[in-house]
């Protein structure tokens, strides 16, 4: 399968700071990437669709000014959690979609802990 | 509201048995269906994709789709302890577009005991 790299895998930060998470497709070009959030024992919740060269599309209830998404190239999307608060602590996972078969391959995830 | 429902389990089967995982979805326009496996603390990994009614087999895994009943299942034959994980059903709801968004069920926790 395709390889998606996500970095960092773990981050601890103070309340009020911003955190940037990177998602890279290593062996294929991804015009579309997705960002998910997963709380303990819950399923993946889609946050937004990241489109190369255009604005991200956010799901209902997700604050676009808080979760900034940039998809500047065909292999890289970034998610910035701005002014993070303890309730933002979660497991953030990105995926990249292949053009054939509409299959999403996931990064390893980033565990964010906001103190 | 797009809903994907799974029995959260836990489902427990002995080694060598068949594990049966079920999923129903509410949106009739759904076109693509996926099963992912997620180990604790890890991200999901793709097991199977299925797009048309009927069965699709890949090794020990068989996915079954019935669009009329809005039902998709996954059978795991000759279950192994290494199959113990949470299995997530995902449904693509973006018909006729290239968005390809997936909505996930809450997952079924499977335990295969030796």
PDB file of C-alpha atoms in Angstrom:
ATOM      1  CA  UNK A   1       0.000   0.000   0.000  1.00  0.00           C
ATOM      2  CA  UNK A   2       0.863   3.667  -0.255  1.00  0.00           C
ATOM      3  CA  UNK A   3       2.928   5.300   2.460  1.00  0.00           C
ATOM      4  CA  UNK A   4       1.813   8.348   4.393  1.00  0.00           C
ATOM      5  CA  UNK A   5       4.138   9.969   6.887  1.00  0.00           C
ATOM      6  CA  UNK A   6       2.849  12.079   9.759  1.00  0.00           C
ATOM      7  CA  UNK A   7       4.988  14.140  12.092  1.00  0.00           C
ATOM      8  CA  UNK A   8       5.294  14.584  15.012  1.00  0.00           C
ATOM      9  CA  UNK A   9       3.921  11.420  16.543  1.00  0.00           C
ATOM     10  CA  UNK A  10       3.569  12.946  19.982  1.00  0.00           C
ATOM     11  CA  UNK A  11       3.478  16.526  21.209  1.00  0.00           C
ATOM     12  CA  UNK A  12       2.922  18.092  24.591  1.00  0.00           C
ATOM     13  CA  UNK A  13       2.327  21.807  24.753  1.00  0.00           C
ATOM     14  CA  UNK A  14       1.134  24.507  27.087  1.00  0.00           C
ATOM     15  CA  UNK A  15      -2.334  25.947  26.827  1.00  0.00           C
ATOM     16  CA  UNK A  16      -2.460  28.882  24.424  1.00  0.00           C
ATOM     17  CA  UNK A  17       0.335  27.757  22.149  1.00  0.00           C
ATOM     18  CA  UNK A  18       0.004  26.598  18.558  1.00  0.00           C
ATOM     19  CA  UNK A  19       0.994  23.211  17.221  1.00  0.00           C
ATOM     20  CA  UNK A  20       1.703  22.260  13.616  1.00  0.00           C
ATOM     21  CA  UNK A  21       1.280  18.717  12.329  1.00  0.00           C
ATOM     22  CA  UNK A  22       2.631  17.607   8.960  1.00  0.00           C
ATOM     23  CA  UNK A  23       1.255  14.931   6.674  1.00  0.00           C
ATOM     24  CA  UNK A  24       3.206  13.711   3.650  1.00  0.00           C
ATOM     25  CA  UNK A  25       2.414  11.191   0.960  1.00  0.00           C
ATOM     26  CA  UNK A  26       5.777   9.568   0.278  1.00  0.00           C
ATOM     27  CA  UNK A  27       5.250   7.516  -2.852  1.00  0.00           C
ATOM     28  CA  UNK A  28       2.263   9.054  -4.578  1.00  0.00           C
ATOM     29  CA  UNK A  29       0.761  12.440  -5.257  1.00  0.00           C
ATOM     30  CA  UNK A  30      -2.339  13.308  -3.291  1.00  0.00           C
ATOM     31  CA  UNK A  31      -4.502  16.161  -4.467  1.00  0.00           C
ATOM     32  CA  UNK A  32      -6.783  15.451  -1.539  1.00  0.00           C
ATOM     33  CA  UNK A  33      -5.869  14.742   2.051  1.00  0.00           C
ATOM     34  CA  UNK A  34      -8.083  14.469   5.081  1.00  0.00           C
ATOM     35  CA  UNK A  35      -7.733  15.304   8.743  1.00  0.00           C
ATOM     36  CA  UNK A  36      -9.443  13.316  11.467  1.00  0.00           C
ATOM     37  CA  UNK A  37      -9.628  13.498  15.220  1.00  0.00           C
ATOM     38  CA  UNK A  38     -10.171  10.530  17.496  1.00  0.00           C
ATOM     39  CA  UNK A  39     -10.975  10.671  21.197  1.00  0.00           C
ATOM     40  CA  UNK A  40     -10.399   7.610  23.406  1.00  0.00           C
ATOM     41  CA  UNK A  41     -12.702   4.721  22.547  1.00  0.00           C
ATOM     42  CA  UNK A  42     -14.413   6.807  19.881  1.00  0.00           C
ATOM     43  CA  UNK A  43     -14.327   6.506  16.143  1.00  0.00           C
ATOM     44  CA  UNK A  44     -12.530   8.752  13.715  1.00  0.00           C
ATOM     45  CA  UNK A  45     -14.301  12.035  13.189  1.00  0.00           C
ATOM     46  CA  UNK A  46     -13.625  13.810   9.933  1.00  0.00           C
ATOM     47  CA  UNK A  47     -12.527  17.380  10.553  1.00  0.00           C
ATOM     48  CA  UNK A  48     -11.731  18.700   7.107  1.00  0.00           C
ATOM     49  CA  UNK A  49     -10.807  17.923   3.548  1.00  0.00           C
ATOM     50  CA  UNK A  50      -7.532  19.410   2.418  1.00  0.00           C
ATOM     51  CA  UNK A  51      -7.314  20.280  -1.264  1.00  0.00           C
ATOM     52  CA  UNK A  52      -4.026  21.037  -2.969  1.00  0.00           C
ATOM     53  CA  UNK A  53      -3.869  24.649  -4.047  1.00  0.00           C
ATOM     54  CA  UNK A  54      -7.218  25.680  -2.596  1.00  0.00           C
ATOM     55  CA  UNK A  55      -8.968  26.267   0.690  1.00  0.00           C
ATOM     56  CA  UNK A  56      -9.812  23.364   2.923  1.00  0.00           C
ATOM     57  CA  UNK A  57     -13.408  22.240   3.352  1.00  0.00           C
ATOM     58  CA  UNK A  58     -14.397  21.902   6.983  1.00  0.00           C
ATOM     59  CA  UNK A  59     -17.037  19.631   8.442  1.00  0.00           C
ATOM     60  CA  UNK A  60     -19.902  21.117  10.350  1.00  0.00           C
ATOM     61  CA  UNK A  61     -18.892  22.182  13.836  1.00  0.00           C
ATOM     62  CA  UNK A  62     -15.164  22.383  13.142  1.00  0.00           C
ATOM     63  CA  UNK A  63     -13.708  25.859  13.642  1.00  0.00           C
ATOM     64  CA  UNK A  64     -11.676  26.777  10.583  1.00  0.00           C
ATOM     65  CA  UNK A  65      -9.895  29.604  12.404  1.00  0.00           C
ATOM     66  CA  UNK A  66      -8.755  27.248  15.111  1.00  0.00           C
ATOM     67  CA  UNK A  67      -7.668  24.391  12.882  1.00  0.00           C
ATOM     68  CA  UNK A  68      -5.701  25.911  10.041  1.00  0.00           C
ATOM     69  CA  UNK A  69      -5.026  23.669   7.088  1.00  0.00           C
ATOM     70  CA  UNK A  70      -2.535  24.296   4.328  1.00  0.00           C
ATOM     71  CA  UNK A  71      -2.026  22.005   1.333  1.00  0.00           C
ATOM     72  CA  UNK A  72       0.740  23.729  -0.572  1.00  0.00           C
ATOM     73  CA  UNK A  73       1.961  20.798  -2.643  1.00  0.00           C
ATOM     74  CA  UNK A  74       0.766  17.462  -3.951  1.00  0.00           C
ATOM     75  CA  UNK A  75       2.567  15.624  -1.177  1.00  0.00           C
ATOM     76  CA  UNK A  76       2.211  17.822   1.894  1.00  0.00           C
ATOM     77  CA  UNK A  77      -0.669  19.035   4.032  1.00  0.00           C
ATOM     78  CA  UNK A  78      -0.305  20.702   7.417  1.00  0.00           C
ATOM     79  CA  UNK A  79      -2.747  21.137  10.275  1.00  0.00           C
ATOM     80  CA  UNK A  80      -2.087  23.889  12.797  1.00  0.00           C
ATOM     81  CA  UNK A  81      -4.007  23.825  16.048  1.00  0.00           C
ATOM     82  CA  UNK A  82      -4.003  27.461  17.126  1.00  0.00           C
ATOM     83  CA  UNK A  83      -4.256  28.583  20.742  1.00  0.00           C
ATOM     84  CA  UNK A  84      -4.566  25.016  21.906  1.00  0.00           C
ATOM     85  CA  UNK A  85      -6.536  24.224  25.046  1.00  0.00           C
ATOM     86  CA  UNK A  86      -6.794  21.028  27.100  1.00  0.00           C
ATOM     87  CA  UNK A  87     -10.033  20.074  25.346  1.00  0.00           C
ATOM     88  CA  UNK A  88      -8.065  19.930  22.083  1.00  0.00           C
ATOM     89  CA  UNK A  89      -6.050  17.035  23.458  1.00  0.00           C
ATOM     90  CA  UNK A  90      -6.735  14.137  21.133  1.00  0.00           C
ATOM     91  CA  UNK A  91      -5.305  11.787  18.532  1.00  0.00           C
ATOM     92  CA  UNK A  92      -5.069  13.586  15.177  1.00  0.00           C
ATOM     93  CA  UNK A  93      -4.745  11.444  12.074  1.00  0.00           C
ATOM     94  CA  UNK A  94      -4.269  12.438   8.465  1.00  0.00           C
ATOM     95  CA  UNK A  95      -4.944  10.435   5.352  1.00  0.00           C
ATOM     96  CA  UNK A  96      -4.094  10.805   1.694  1.00  0.00           C
ATOM     97  CA  UNK A  97      -6.390   9.654  -1.045  1.00  0.00           C
ATOM     98  CA  UNK A  98      -5.268   7.792  -4.122  1.00  0.00           C
ATOM     99  CA  UNK A  99      -6.677   8.834  -7.463  1.00  0.00           C
ATOM    100  CA  UNK A 100      -7.521   5.229  -8.370  1.00  0.00           C
ATOM    101  CA  UNK A 101     -10.034   3.430  -6.207  1.00  0.00           C
ATOM    102  CA  UNK A 102     -10.611   6.391  -3.926  1.00  0.00           C
ATOM    103  CA  UNK A 103      -8.673   4.680  -1.168  1.00  0.00           C
ATOM    104  CA  UNK A 104      -7.398   6.567   1.848  1.00  0.00           C
ATOM    105  CA  UNK A 105      -4.107   5.626   3.448  1.00  0.00           C
ATOM    106  CA  UNK A 106      -3.469   6.894   6.926  1.00  0.00           C
ATOM    107  CA  UNK A 107      -0.520   8.442   8.652  1.00  0.00           C
ATOM    108  CA  UNK A 108       0.615   7.077  12.002  1.00  0.00           C
ATOM    109  CA  UNK A 109      -1.219   9.804  13.896  1.00  0.00           C
ATOM    110  CA  UNK A 110      -0.209  12.560  16.287  1.00  0.00           C
ATOM    111  CA  UNK A 111      -1.107  12.390  19.932  1.00  0.00           C
ATOM    112  CA  UNK A 112      -1.573  15.924  21.223  1.00  0.00           C
ATOM    113  CA  UNK A 113      -1.612  16.670  24.929  1.00  0.00           C
ATOM    114  CA  UNK A 114      -2.331  20.243  25.974  1.00  0.00           C
ATOM    115  CA  UNK A 115      -1.455  21.065  29.562  1.00  0.00           C
TER     116      UNK A 115
ATOM    117  CA  UNK B   1     -26.873  13.041   9.310  1.00  0.00           C
ATOM    118  CA  UNK B   2     -24.565  10.425   7.898  1.00  0.00           C
ATOM    119  CA  UNK B   3     -24.550   7.412  10.163  1.00  0.00           C
ATOM    120  CA  UNK B   4     -22.480   4.292  10.132  1.00  0.00           C
ATOM    121  CA  UNK B   5     -23.442   1.792  12.782  1.00  0.00           C
ATOM    122  CA  UNK B   6     -21.404  -1.065  14.142  1.00  0.00           C
ATOM    123  CA  UNK B   7     -21.807  -3.348  17.094  1.00  0.00           C
ATOM    124  CA  UNK B   8     -19.080  -2.121  19.419  1.00  0.00           C
ATOM    125  CA  UNK B   9     -18.599  -5.579  20.892  1.00  0.00           C
ATOM    126  CA  UNK B  10     -16.388  -6.815  22.284  1.00  0.00           C
ATOM    127  CA  UNK B  11     -16.516  -9.830  20.024  1.00  0.00           C
ATOM    128  CA  UNK B  12     -14.528 -12.751  21.299  1.00  0.00           C
ATOM    129  CA  UNK B  13     -13.762 -15.862  19.228  1.00  0.00           C
ATOM    130  CA  UNK B  14     -11.356 -18.763  19.641  1.00  0.00           C
ATOM    131  CA  UNK B  15      -8.345 -19.156  17.412  1.00  0.00           C
ATOM    132  CA  UNK B  16      -9.273 -20.806  14.120  1.00  0.00           C
ATOM    133  CA  UNK B  17     -12.913 -19.712  14.226  1.00  0.00           C
ATOM    134  CA  UNK B  18     -14.736 -17.373  11.872  1.00  0.00           C
ATOM    135  CA  UNK B  19     -15.243 -13.823  13.100  1.00  0.00           C
ATOM    136  CA  UNK B  20     -18.205 -11.964  11.643  1.00  0.00           C
ATOM    137  CA  UNK B  21     -18.326  -8.176  11.773  1.00  0.00           C
ATOM    138  CA  UNK B  22     -21.345  -6.184  10.681  1.00  0.00           C
ATOM    139  CA  UNK B  23     -22.022  -2.612   9.613  1.00  0.00           C
ATOM    140  CA  UNK B  24     -25.091  -0.701   8.502  1.00  0.00           C
ATOM    141  CA  UNK B  25     -25.221   2.752   6.977  1.00  0.00           C
ATOM    142  CA  UNK B  26     -27.970   5.293   6.577  1.00  0.00           C
ATOM    143  CA  UNK B  27     -27.107   7.117   3.361  1.00  0.00           C
ATOM    144  CA  UNK B  28     -28.473   5.364   0.270  1.00  0.00           C
ATOM    145  CA  UNK B  29     -26.152   7.227  -2.098  1.00  0.00           C
ATOM    146  CA  UNK B  30     -23.057   5.668  -0.549  1.00  0.00           C
ATOM    147  CA  UNK B  31     -20.863   4.177  -3.226  1.00  0.00           C
ATOM    148  CA  UNK B  32     -17.675   2.844  -1.665  1.00  0.00           C
ATOM    149  CA  UNK B  33     -17.152   0.803   1.455  1.00  0.00           C
ATOM    150  CA  UNK B  34     -14.031   0.008   3.394  1.00  0.00           C
ATOM    151  CA  UNK B  35     -12.897  -2.056   6.334  1.00  0.00           C
ATOM    152  CA  UNK B  36      -9.958  -0.813   8.353  1.00  0.00           C
ATOM    153  CA  UNK B  37      -8.169  -2.462  11.252  1.00  0.00           C
ATOM    154  CA  UNK B  38      -6.877  -0.346  14.107  1.00  0.00           C
ATOM    155  CA  UNK B  39      -4.596  -1.596  16.842  1.00  0.00           C
ATOM    156  CA  UNK B  40      -4.687   0.249  20.122  1.00  0.00           C
ATOM    157  CA  UNK B  41      -2.860   3.562  19.889  1.00  0.00           C
ATOM    158  CA  UNK B  42      -2.188   3.171  16.189  1.00  0.00           C
ATOM    159  CA  UNK B  43      -3.756   4.571  13.051  1.00  0.00           C
ATOM    160  CA  UNK B  44      -6.110   2.554  10.836  1.00  0.00           C
ATOM    161  CA  UNK B  45      -4.813   0.261   8.140  1.00  0.00           C
ATOM    162  CA  UNK B  46      -6.857  -0.778   5.141  1.00  0.00           C
ATOM    163  CA  UNK B  47      -8.028  -4.382   4.972  1.00  0.00           C
ATOM    164  CA  UNK B  48     -10.650  -4.436   2.252  1.00  0.00           C
ATOM    165  CA  UNK B  49     -12.540  -2.189  -0.109  1.00  0.00           C
ATOM    166  CA  UNK B  50     -15.782  -3.145  -1.833  1.00  0.00           C
ATOM    167  CA  UNK B  51     -17.801  -1.208  -4.352  1.00  0.00           C
ATOM    168  CA  UNK B  52     -20.485  -3.522  -5.760  1.00  0.00           C
ATOM    169  CA  UNK B  53     -23.024  -5.924  -4.335  1.00  0.00           C
ATOM    170  CA  UNK B  54     -21.859  -9.406  -3.482  1.00  0.00           C
ATOM    171  CA  UNK B  55     -18.767 -10.924  -1.957  1.00  0.00           C
ATOM    172  CA  UNK B  56     -15.137  -9.984  -2.303  1.00  0.00           C
ATOM    173  CA  UNK B  57     -12.444 -12.281  -0.972  1.00  0.00           C
ATOM    174  CA  UNK B  58      -8.844 -11.511  -0.108  1.00  0.00           C
ATOM    175  CA  UNK B  59      -6.992 -14.255   1.698  1.00  0.00           C
ATOM    176  CA  UNK B  60      -8.719 -14.960   5.000  1.00  0.00           C
ATOM    177  CA  UNK B  61     -10.958 -11.913   4.639  1.00  0.00           C
ATOM    178  CA  UNK B  62     -14.297 -11.709   2.841  1.00  0.00           C
ATOM    179  CA  UNK B  63     -16.303  -8.519   2.526  1.00  0.00           C
ATOM    180  CA  UNK B  64     -19.987  -8.704   1.725  1.00  0.00           C
ATOM    181  CA  UNK B  65     -22.089  -5.815   0.463  1.00  0.00           C
ATOM    182  CA  UNK B  66     -25.852  -5.503   0.117  1.00  0.00           C
ATOM    183  CA  UNK B  67     -26.786  -2.005  -0.977  1.00  0.00           C
ATOM    184  CA  UNK B  68     -30.524  -2.694  -0.901  1.00  0.00           C
ATOM    185  CA  UNK B  69     -30.271  -3.544   2.777  1.00  0.00           C
ATOM    186  CA  UNK B  70     -27.563  -0.899   3.371  1.00  0.00           C
ATOM    187  CA  UNK B  71     -25.396  -3.524   4.962  1.00  0.00           C
ATOM    188  CA  UNK B  72     -21.749  -4.447   4.705  1.00  0.00           C
ATOM    189  CA  UNK B  73     -19.932  -7.176   6.598  1.00  0.00           C
ATOM    190  CA  UNK B  74     -16.480  -8.612   7.060  1.00  0.00           C
ATOM    191  CA  UNK B  75     -15.720 -12.258   7.685  1.00  0.00           C
ATOM    192  CA  UNK B  76     -12.361 -13.336   9.018  1.00  0.00           C
ATOM    193  CA  UNK B  77     -11.680 -17.036   8.541  1.00  0.00           C
ATOM    194  CA  UNK B  78      -9.175 -19.008  10.601  1.00  0.00           C
ATOM    195  CA  UNK B  79      -8.937 -16.157  13.093  1.00  0.00           C
ATOM    196  CA  UNK B  80      -5.544 -15.597  14.690  1.00  0.00           C
ATOM    197  CA  UNK B  81      -4.625 -13.852  17.943  1.00  0.00           C
ATOM    198  CA  UNK B  82      -2.866 -11.233  15.809  1.00  0.00           C
ATOM    199  CA  UNK B  83      -6.279 -10.336  14.363  1.00  0.00           C
ATOM    200  CA  UNK B  84      -7.253  -8.939  17.755  1.00  0.00           C
ATOM    201  CA  UNK B  85      -7.935  -5.259  17.096  1.00  0.00           C
ATOM    202  CA  UNK B  86     -10.736  -2.802  16.497  1.00  0.00           C
ATOM    203  CA  UNK B  87     -12.322  -3.073  13.070  1.00  0.00           C
ATOM    204  CA  UNK B  88     -13.693   0.096  11.559  1.00  0.00           C
ATOM    205  CA  UNK B  89     -16.308   0.241   8.847  1.00  0.00           C
ATOM    206  CA  UNK B  90     -16.042   3.297   6.607  1.00  0.00           C
ATOM    207  CA  UNK B  91     -18.455   4.568   4.002  1.00  0.00           C
ATOM    208  CA  UNK B  92     -17.827   7.059   1.240  1.00  0.00           C
ATOM    209  CA  UNK B  93     -20.845   9.346   0.854  1.00  0.00           C
ATOM    210  CA  UNK B  94     -19.708  11.696  -1.891  1.00  0.00           C
ATOM    211  CA  UNK B  95     -21.542  10.307  -4.885  1.00  0.00           C
ATOM    212  CA  UNK B  96     -20.577  11.756  -8.207  1.00  0.00           C
ATOM    213  CA  UNK B  97     -17.875  13.979  -6.787  1.00  0.00           C
ATOM    214  CA  UNK B  98     -14.199  13.668  -6.203  1.00  0.00           C
ATOM    215  CA  UNK B  99     -14.264  14.615  -2.547  1.00  0.00           C
ATOM    216  CA  UNK B 100     -14.137  11.051  -1.339  1.00  0.00           C
ATOM    217  CA  UNK B 101     -14.988  11.775   2.275  1.00  0.00           C
ATOM    218  CA  UNK B 102     -15.241   8.767   4.551  1.00  0.00           C
ATOM    219  CA  UNK B 103     -17.491   8.391   7.549  1.00  0.00           C
ATOM    220  CA  UNK B 104     -16.509   5.825  10.101  1.00  0.00           C
ATOM    221  CA  UNK B 105     -18.430   3.637  12.477  1.00  0.00           C
ATOM    222  CA  UNK B 106     -17.351   3.409  16.095  1.00  0.00           C
ATOM    223  CA  UNK B 107     -15.635   0.126  15.452  1.00  0.00           C
ATOM    224  CA  UNK B 108     -16.003  -3.429  16.715  1.00  0.00           C
ATOM    225  CA  UNK B 109     -13.398  -4.677  19.136  1.00  0.00           C
ATOM    226  CA  UNK B 110     -12.360  -8.221  18.270  1.00  0.00           C
ATOM    227  CA  UNK B 111     -10.441 -10.529  20.574  1.00  0.00           C
ATOM    228  CA  UNK B 112      -9.147 -13.861  19.306  1.00  0.00           C
ATOM    229  CA  UNK B 113      -8.085 -16.104  22.149  1.00  0.00           C
ATOM    230  CA  UNK B 114      -5.609 -18.969  21.745  1.00  0.00           C
TER     231      UNK B 114
END
